CSV table of C-alpha atoms (C1' of nucleotides) in Angstrom, one decimal:
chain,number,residue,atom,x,y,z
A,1,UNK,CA,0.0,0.0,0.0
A,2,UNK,CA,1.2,3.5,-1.3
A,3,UNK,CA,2.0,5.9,1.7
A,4,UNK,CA,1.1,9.2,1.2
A,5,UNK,CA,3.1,11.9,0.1
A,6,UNK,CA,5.6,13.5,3.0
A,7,UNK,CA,3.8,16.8,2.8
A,8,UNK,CA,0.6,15.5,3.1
A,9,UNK,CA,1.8,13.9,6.1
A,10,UNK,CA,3.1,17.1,7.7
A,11,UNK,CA,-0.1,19.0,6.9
A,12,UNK,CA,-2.0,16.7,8.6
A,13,UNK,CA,0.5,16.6,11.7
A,14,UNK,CA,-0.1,20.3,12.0
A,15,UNK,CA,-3.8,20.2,11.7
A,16,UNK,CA,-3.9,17.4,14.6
A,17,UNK,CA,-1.8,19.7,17.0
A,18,UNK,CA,-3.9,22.3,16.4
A,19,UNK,CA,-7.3,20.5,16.6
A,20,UNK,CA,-6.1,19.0,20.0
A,21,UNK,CA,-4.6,22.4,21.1
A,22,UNK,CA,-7.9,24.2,19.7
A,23,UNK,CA,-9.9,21.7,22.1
A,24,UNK,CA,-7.4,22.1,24.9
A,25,UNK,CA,-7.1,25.4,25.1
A,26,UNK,CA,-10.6,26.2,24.9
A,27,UNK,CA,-12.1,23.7,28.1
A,28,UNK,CA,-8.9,24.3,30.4
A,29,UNK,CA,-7.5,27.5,29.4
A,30,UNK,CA,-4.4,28.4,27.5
A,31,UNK,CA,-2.2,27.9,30.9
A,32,UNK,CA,-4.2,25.2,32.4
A,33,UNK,CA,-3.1,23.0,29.0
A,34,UNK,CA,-0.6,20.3,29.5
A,35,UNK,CA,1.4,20.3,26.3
A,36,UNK,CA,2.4,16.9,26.9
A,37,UNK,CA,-1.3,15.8,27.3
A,38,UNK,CA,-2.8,17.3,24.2
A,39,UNK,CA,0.3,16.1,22.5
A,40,UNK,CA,-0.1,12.9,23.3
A,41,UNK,CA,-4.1,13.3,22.6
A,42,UNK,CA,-3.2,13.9,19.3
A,43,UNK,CA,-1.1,10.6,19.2
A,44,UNK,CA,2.2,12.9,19.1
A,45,UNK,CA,4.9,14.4,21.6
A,46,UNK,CA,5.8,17.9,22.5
A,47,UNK,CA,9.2,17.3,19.8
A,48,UNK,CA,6.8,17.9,16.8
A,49,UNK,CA,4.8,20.7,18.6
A,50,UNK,CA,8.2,22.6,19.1
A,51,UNK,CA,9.4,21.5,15.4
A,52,UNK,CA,6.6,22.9,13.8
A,53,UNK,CA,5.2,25.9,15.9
A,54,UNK,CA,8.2,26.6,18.0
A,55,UNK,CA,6.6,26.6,21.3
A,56,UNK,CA,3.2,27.0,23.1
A,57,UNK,CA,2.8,30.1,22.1
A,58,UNK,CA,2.9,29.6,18.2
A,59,UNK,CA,0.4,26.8,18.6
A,60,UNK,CA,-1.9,29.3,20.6
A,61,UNK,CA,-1.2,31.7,17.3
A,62,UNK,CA,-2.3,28.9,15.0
A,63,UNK,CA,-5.3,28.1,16.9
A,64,UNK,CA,-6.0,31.9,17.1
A,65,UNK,CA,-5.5,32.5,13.4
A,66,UNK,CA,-8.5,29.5,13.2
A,67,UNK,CA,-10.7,30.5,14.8
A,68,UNK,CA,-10.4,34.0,13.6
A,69,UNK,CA,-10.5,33.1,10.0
A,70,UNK,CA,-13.7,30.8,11.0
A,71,UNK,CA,-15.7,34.2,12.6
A,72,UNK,CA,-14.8,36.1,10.0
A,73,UNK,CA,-16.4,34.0,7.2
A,74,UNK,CA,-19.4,33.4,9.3
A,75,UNK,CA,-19.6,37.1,9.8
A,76,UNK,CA,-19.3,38.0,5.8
A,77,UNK,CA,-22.0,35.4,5.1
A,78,UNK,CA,-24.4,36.9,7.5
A,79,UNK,CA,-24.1,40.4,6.6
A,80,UNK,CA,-24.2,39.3,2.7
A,81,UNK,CA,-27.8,37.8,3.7
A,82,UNK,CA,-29.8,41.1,4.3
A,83,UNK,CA,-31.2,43.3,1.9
A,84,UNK,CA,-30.0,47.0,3.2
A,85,UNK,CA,-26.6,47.2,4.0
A,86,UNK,CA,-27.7,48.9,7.2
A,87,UNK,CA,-29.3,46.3,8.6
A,88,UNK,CA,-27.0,43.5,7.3
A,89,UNK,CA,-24.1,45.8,9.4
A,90,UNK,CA,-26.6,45.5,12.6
A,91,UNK,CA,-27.3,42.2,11.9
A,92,UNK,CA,-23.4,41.4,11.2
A,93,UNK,CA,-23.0,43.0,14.8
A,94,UNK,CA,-25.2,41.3,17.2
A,95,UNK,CA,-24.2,38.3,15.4
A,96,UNK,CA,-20.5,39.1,16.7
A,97,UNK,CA,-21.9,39.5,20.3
A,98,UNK,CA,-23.4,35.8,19.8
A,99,UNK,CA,-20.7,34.3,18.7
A,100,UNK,CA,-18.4,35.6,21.8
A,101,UNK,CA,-21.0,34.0,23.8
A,102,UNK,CA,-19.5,31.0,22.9
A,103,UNK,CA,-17.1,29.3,25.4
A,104,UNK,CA,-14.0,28.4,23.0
A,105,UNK,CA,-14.4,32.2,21.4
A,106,UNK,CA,-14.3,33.1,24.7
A,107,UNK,CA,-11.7,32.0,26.7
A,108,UNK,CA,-9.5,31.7,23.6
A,109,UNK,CA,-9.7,34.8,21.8
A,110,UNK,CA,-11.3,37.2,24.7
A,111,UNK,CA,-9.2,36.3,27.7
A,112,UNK,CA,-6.2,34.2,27.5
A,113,UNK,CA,-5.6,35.6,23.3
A,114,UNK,CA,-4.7,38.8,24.7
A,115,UNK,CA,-3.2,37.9,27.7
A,116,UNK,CA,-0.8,35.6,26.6
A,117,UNK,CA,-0.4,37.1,22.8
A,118,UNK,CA,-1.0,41.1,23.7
A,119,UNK,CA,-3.3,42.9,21.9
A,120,UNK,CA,-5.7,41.8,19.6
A,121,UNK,CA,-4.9,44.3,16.9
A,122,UNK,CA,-1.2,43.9,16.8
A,123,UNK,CA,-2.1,40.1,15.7
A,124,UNK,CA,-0.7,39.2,12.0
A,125,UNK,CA,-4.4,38.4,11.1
A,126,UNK,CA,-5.3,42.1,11.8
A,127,UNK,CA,-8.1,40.0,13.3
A,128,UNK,CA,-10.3,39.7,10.2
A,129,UNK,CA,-13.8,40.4,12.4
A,130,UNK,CA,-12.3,43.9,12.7
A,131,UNK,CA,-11.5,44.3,9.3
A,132,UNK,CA,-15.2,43.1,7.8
A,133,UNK,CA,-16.7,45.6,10.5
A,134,UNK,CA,-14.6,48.2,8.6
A,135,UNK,CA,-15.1,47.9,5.0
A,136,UNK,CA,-19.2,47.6,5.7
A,137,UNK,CA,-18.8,50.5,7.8
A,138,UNK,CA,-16.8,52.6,5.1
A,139,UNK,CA,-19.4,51.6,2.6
A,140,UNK,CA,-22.1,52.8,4.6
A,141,UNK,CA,-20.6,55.8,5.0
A,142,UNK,CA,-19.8,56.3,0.9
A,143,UNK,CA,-23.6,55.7,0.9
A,144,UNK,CA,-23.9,58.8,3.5
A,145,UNK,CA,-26.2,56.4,5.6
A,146,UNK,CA,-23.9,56.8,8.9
A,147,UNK,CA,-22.3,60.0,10.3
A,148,UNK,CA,-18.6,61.1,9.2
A,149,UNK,CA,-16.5,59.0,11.3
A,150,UNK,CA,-13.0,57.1,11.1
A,151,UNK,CA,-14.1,53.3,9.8
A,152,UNK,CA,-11.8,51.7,11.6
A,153,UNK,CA,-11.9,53.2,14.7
A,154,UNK,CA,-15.3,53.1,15.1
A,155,UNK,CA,-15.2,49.5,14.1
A,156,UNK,CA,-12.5,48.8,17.2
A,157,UNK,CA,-15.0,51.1,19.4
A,158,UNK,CA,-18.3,48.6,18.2
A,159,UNK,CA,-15.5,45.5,18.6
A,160,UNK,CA,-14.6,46.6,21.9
A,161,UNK,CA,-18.3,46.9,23.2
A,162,UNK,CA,-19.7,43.9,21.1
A,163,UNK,CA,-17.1,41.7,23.0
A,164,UNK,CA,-17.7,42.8,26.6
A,165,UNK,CA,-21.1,42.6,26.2
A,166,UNK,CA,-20.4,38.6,25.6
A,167,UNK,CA,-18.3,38.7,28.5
A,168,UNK,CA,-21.1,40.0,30.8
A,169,UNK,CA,-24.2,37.7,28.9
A,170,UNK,CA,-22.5,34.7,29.1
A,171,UNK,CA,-21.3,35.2,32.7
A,172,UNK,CA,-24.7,36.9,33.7
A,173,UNK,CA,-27.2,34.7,36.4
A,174,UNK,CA,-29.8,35.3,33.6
A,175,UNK,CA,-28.3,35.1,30.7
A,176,UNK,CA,-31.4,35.3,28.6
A,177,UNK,CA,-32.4,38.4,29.9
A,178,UNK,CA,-29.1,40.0,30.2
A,179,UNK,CA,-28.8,39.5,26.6
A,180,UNK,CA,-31.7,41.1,25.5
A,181,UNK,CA,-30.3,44.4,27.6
A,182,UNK,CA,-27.4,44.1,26.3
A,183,UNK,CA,-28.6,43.7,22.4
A,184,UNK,CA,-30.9,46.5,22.9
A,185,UNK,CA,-28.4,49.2,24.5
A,186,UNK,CA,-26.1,47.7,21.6
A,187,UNK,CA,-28.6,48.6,19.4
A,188,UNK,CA,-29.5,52.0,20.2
A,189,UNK,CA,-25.7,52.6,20.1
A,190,UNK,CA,-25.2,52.0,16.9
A,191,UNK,CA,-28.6,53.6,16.1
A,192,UNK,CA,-26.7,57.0,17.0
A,193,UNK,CA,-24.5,56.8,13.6
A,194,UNK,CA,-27.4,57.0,11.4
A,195,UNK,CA,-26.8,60.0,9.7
A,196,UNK,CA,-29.7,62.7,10.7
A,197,UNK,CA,-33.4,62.2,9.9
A,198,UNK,CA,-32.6,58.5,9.0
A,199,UNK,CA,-33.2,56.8,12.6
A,200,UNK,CA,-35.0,53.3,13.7
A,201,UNK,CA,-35.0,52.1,10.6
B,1,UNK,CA,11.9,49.8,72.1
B,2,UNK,CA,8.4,49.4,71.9
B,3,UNK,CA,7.1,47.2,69.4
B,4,UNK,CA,4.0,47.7,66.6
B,5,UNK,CA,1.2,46.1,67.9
B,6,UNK,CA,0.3,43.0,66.0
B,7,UNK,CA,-2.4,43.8,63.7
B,8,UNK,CA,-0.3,46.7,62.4
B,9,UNK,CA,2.5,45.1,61.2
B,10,UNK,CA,0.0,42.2,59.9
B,11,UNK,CA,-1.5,44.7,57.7
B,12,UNK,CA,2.2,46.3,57.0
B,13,UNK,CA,2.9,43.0,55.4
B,14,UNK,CA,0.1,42.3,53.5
B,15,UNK,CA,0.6,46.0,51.9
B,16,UNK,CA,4.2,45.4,51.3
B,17,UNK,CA,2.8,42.5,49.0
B,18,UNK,CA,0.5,43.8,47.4
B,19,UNK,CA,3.1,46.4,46.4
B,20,UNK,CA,5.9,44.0,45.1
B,21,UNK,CA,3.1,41.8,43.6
B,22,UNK,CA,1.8,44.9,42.0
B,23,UNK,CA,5.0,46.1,40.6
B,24,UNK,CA,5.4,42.7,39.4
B,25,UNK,CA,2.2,42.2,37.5
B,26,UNK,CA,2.2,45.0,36.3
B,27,UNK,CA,5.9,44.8,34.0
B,28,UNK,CA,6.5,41.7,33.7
B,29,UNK,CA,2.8,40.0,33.9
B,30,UNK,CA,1.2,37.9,36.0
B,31,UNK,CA,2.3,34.6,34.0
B,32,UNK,CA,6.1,35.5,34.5
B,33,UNK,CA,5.6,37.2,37.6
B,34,UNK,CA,7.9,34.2,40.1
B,35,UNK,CA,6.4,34.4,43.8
B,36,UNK,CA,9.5,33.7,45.0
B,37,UNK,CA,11.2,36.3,43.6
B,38,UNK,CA,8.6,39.2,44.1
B,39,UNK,CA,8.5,38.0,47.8
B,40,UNK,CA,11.7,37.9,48.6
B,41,UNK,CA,11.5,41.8,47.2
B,42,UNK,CA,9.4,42.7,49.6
B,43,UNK,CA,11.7,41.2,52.7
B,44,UNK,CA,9.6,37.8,52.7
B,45,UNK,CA,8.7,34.3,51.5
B,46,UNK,CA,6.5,32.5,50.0
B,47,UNK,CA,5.3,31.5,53.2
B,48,UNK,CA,3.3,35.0,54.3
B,49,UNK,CA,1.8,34.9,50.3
B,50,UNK,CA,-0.1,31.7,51.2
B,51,UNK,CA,-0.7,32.2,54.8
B,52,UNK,CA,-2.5,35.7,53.8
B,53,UNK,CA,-3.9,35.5,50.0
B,54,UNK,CA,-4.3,31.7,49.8
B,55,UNK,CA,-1.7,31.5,46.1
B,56,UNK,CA,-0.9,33.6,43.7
B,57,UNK,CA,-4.3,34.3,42.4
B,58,UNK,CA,-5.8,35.4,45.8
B,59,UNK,CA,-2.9,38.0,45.4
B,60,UNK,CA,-3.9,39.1,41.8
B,61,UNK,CA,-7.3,39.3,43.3
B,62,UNK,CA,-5.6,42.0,45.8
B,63,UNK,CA,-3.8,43.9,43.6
B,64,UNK,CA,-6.9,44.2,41.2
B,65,UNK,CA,-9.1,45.6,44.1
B,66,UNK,CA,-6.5,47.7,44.9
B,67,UNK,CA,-6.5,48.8,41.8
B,68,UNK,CA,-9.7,49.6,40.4
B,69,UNK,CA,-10.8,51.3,43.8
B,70,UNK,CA,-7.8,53.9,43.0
B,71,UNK,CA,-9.6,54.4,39.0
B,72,UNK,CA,-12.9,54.7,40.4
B,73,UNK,CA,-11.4,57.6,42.6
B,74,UNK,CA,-9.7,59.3,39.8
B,75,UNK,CA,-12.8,58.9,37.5
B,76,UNK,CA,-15.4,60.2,40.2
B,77,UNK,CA,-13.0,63.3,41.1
B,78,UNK,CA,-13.2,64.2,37.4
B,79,UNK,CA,-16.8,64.0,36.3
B,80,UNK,CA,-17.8,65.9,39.4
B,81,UNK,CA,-15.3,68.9,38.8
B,82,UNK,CA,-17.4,69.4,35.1
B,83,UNK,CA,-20.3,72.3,35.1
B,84,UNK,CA,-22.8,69.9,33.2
B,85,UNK,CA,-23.8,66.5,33.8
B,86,UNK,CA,-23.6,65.5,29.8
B,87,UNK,CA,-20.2,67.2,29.8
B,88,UNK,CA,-18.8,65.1,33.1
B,89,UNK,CA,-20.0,62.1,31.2
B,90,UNK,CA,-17.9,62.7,27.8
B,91,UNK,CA,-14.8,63.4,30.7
B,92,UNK,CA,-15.3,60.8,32.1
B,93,UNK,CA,-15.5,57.9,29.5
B,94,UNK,CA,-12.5,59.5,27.5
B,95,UNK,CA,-10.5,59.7,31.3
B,96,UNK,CA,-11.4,55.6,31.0
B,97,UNK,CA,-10.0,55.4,27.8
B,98,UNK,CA,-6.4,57.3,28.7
B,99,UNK,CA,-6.1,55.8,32.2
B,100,UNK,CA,-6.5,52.6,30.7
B,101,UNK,CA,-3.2,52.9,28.6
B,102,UNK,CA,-1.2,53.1,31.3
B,103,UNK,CA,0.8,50.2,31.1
B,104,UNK,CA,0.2,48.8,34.6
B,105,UNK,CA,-3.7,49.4,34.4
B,106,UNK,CA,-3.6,47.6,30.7
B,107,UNK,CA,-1.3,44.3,31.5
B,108,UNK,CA,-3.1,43.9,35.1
B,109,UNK,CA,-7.2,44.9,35.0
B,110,UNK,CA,-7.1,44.3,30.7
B,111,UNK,CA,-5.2,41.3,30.2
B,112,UNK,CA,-3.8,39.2,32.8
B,113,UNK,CA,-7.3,40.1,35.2
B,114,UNK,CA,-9.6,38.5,32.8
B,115,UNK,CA,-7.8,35.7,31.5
B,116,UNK,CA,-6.5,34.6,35.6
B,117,UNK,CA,-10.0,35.5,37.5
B,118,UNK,CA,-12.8,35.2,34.3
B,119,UNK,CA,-15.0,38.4,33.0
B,120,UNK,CA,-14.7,41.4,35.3
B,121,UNK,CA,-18.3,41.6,35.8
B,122,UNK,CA,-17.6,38.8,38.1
B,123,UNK,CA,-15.5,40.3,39.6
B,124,UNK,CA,-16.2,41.1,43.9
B,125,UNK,CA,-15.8,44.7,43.9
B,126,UNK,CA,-18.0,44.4,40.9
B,127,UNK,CA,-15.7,47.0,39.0
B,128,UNK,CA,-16.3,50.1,40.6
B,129,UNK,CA,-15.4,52.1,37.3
B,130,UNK,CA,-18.9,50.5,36.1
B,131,UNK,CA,-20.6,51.4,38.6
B,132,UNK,CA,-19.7,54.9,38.2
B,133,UNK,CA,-20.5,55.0,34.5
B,134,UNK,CA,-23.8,53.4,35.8
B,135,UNK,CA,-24.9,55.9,38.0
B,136,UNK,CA,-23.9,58.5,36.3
B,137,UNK,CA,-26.2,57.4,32.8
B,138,UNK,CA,-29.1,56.8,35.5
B,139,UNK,CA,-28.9,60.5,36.1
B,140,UNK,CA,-28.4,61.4,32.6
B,141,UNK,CA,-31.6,59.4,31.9
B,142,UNK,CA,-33.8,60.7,34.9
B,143,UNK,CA,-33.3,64.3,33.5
B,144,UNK,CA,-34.1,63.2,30.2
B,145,UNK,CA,-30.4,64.2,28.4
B,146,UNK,CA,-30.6,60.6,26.6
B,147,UNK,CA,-32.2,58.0,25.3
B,148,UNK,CA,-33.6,55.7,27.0
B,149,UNK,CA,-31.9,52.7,27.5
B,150,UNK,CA,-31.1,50.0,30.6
B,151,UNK,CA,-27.8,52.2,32.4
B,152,UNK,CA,-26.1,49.4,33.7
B,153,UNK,CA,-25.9,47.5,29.8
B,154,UNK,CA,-25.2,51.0,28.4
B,155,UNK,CA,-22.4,50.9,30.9
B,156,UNK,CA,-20.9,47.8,30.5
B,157,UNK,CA,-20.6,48.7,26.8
B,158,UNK,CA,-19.1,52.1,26.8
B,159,UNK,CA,-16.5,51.0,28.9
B,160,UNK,CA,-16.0,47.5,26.7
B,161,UNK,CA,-15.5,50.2,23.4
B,162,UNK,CA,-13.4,52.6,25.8
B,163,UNK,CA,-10.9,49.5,27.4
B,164,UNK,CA,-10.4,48.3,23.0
B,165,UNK,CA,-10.0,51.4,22.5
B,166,UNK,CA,-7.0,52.0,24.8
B,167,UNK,CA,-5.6,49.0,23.7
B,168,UNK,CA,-5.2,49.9,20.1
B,169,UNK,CA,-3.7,53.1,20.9
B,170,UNK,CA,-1.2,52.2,22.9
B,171,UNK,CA,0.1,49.3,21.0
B,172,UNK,CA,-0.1,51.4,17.8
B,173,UNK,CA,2.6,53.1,15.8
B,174,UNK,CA,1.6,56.7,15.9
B,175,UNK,CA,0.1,56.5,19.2
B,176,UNK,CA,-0.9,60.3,19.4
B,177,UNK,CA,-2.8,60.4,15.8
B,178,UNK,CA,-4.8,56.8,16.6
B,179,UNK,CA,-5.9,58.2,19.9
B,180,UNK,CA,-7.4,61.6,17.9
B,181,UNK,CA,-8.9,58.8,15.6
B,182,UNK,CA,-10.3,56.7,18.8
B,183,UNK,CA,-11.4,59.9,20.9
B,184,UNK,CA,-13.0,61.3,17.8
B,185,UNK,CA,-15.2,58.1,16.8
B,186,UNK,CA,-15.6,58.0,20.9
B,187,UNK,CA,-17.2,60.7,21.4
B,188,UNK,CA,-19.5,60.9,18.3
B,189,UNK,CA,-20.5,57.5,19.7
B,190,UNK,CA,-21.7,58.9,22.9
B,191,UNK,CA,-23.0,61.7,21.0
B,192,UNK,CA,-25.9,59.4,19.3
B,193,UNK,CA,-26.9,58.8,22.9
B,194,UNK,CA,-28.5,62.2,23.5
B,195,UNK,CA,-31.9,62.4,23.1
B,196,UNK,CA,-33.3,64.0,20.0
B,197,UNK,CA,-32.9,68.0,19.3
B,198,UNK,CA,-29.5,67.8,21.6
B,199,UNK,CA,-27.1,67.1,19.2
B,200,UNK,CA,-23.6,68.1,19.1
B,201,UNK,CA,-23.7,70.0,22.9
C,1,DG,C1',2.8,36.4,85.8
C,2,DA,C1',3.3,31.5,84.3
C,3,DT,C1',1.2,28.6,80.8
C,4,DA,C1',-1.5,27.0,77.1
C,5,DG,C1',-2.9,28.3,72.8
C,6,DT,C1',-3.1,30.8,68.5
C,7,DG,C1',-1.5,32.7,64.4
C,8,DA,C1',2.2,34.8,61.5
C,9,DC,C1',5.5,33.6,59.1
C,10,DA,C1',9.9,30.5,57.3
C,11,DT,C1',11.8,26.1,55.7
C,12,DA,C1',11.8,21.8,53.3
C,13,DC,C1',10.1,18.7,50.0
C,14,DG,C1',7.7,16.7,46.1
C,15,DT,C1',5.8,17.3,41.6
C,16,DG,C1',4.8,18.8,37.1
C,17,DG,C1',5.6,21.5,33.2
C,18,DC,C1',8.5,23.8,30.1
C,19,DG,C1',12.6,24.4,26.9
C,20,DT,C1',16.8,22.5,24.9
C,21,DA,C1',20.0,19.2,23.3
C,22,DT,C1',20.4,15.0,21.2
C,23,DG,C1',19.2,10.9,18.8
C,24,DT,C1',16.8,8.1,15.1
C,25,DC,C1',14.7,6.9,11.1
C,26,DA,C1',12.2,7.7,6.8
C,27,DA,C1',11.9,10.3,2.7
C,28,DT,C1',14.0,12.9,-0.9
C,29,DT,C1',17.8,13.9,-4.2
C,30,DA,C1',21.7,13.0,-7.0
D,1,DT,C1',22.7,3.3,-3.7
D,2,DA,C1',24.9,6.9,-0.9
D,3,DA,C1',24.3,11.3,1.2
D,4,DT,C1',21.4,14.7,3.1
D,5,DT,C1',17.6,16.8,4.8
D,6,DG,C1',14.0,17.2,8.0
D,7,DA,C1',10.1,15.3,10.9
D,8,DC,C1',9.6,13.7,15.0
D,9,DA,C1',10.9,11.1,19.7
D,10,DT,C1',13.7,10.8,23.8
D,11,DA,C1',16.3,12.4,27.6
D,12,DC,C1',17.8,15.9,30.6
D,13,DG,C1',17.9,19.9,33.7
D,14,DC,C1',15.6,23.8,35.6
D,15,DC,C1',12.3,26.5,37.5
D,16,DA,C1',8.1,27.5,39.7
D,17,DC,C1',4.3,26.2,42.2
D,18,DG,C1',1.6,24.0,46.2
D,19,DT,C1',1.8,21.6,50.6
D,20,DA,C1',3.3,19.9,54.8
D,21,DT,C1',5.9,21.0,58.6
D,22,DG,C1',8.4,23.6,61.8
D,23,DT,C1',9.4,27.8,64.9
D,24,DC,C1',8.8,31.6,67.4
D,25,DA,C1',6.3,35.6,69.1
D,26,DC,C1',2.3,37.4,70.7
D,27,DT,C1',-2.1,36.9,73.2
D,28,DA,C1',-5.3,35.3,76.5
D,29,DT,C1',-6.8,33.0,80.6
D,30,DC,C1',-6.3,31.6,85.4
DNA sequence: GATAGTGACATACGTGGCGTATGTCAATTA
DNA sequence: TAATTGACATACGCCACGTATGTCACTATC
């Protein structure tokens, strides 16, 4: 029987440290993982996690870069789905909140992400949520539906607030309602850069 | 010689502590932050740190109160010492943003905080700097200067776009011209909050 | 005011996890 | 087929944490 080809191989070494990292560091937390456990879940030892990635930290990059790229395509397939582009950029925005609410999102990207790899925006990725944000938001303000305002630093300010909000839902008593405060406030936020006589729509 | 009585030198070595631990944290991280060493630093062992704070993240815990109590101070002291109560607002969120890039305030309450202890709002002292947004939008509200909206979610929000924003700015190249961009978005943000005919105040 | 008790620390020890240096074996290339 | 590369495993040392234990001063009770 034909093996296959040595770079096959490799790819799919890589993809099993990640996938056992991925899983890893989102239950137990970047700092709770045992690279020798996950390694070894992944029918491997830490010799081809340092070969490849060059430490714990490039695995937590690879699994980051993941995960990003993942959020990013959900997020450009949502706000492609709605008529007006203002409401697909709403709808592209609570979506982010929902998807923070997610543990792995959470503990990988919101809290140990930043903690262990600094922040967010200095990541090679330019974290690609941030970047979709920016290019809806400069096209809805070519279309003089929002207020003048700088598209990417609004789209770090909606970021910012989108992901805390997460944060606070997910760790709330009552979730449920918590979220529905938080959506609405989020809301009526963004409601404020609709460019004069143009509000709830 | 007469001696201290006990409970005061108790306390003077839980403060000297805090203080090496919060020197520590706050350059070199929590993560890389050695007990041993930060201890010995402050003319003890390892010994007092678990008799007193239980491990290291009792300690974090510590220097986190410690912390935030000192920026709900500074925040309070500014939006009182502003003629208008819209105007003390708009100080007081962009005084979030700039405290919050102070390097101690950003590795220990932004980074290392969540990722170690979980999502602030968790948090015992319940993050006094949200509880003076909070109070301070419930005002805003009962005299009919904004929207309406649930205060405490409009809080938690503001201060997730303001804690981003400080983040970017501070790990960006031209730090002075990003913070124009992310004050400037900031504030027309807020802006959209104030209730109809108000605009631009 | 002697004695038992409590509590604030220091010391000693074991364990686990990380990084590096080294080894091995298969796959490519000539 | 011989030489070389590189993917991965193994072995070692170190550092840091947590716990268990010890010591000594202070306090309280009679």
């Amino acid at each position: 029987m034909a093996h296959k080809p040595r770079s096959e191989m490799i790819a799919e070494t890589r993809a099993k440290l990640v996938a056992a990292a991925r899983q890893a560091f989102g239950t137990v937390g970047y700092a709770a993982a045992s690279m020798d456990d996950f390694t070894a879940e992944a029918g491997l030892t830490r010799g081809a996690l340092y070969h490849h990635f060059g430490g714990k930290e490039g695995l937590l990059k690879a699994v980051v870069a993941e995960i990003d790229a993942e959020m990013s395509q959900r997020l450009n397939g949502i706000s492609a789905s709605h008529a007006s582009p203002w409401q697909g950029f709403v709808a592209e925005c609570v979506a982010y909140i929902e998807m923070a609410l997610e543990p792995e999102i959470q503990r990988v990207m919101l809290l140990d992400g930043p903690a262990v790899l600094g922040d967010p925006s200095t990541w090679p990725n330019q974290t690609g949520c941030i970047n979709s944000l920016t290019t809806n938001l400069k096209r809805l303000l070519q279309d003089g539906i929002i207020v003048d305002t700088d598209p990417e630093a609004m789209a770090r300010l909606i970021s910012g607030a989108s992901l805390y909000a997460s944060l606070w839902i997910a760790n709330a008593d009552d979730p449920q309602a918590t979220s529905k405060k938080a959506v609405g406030a989020f809301k009526l936020l963004l409601d404020g850069l609709l460019a004069d006589g143009r509000k709830s729509s």
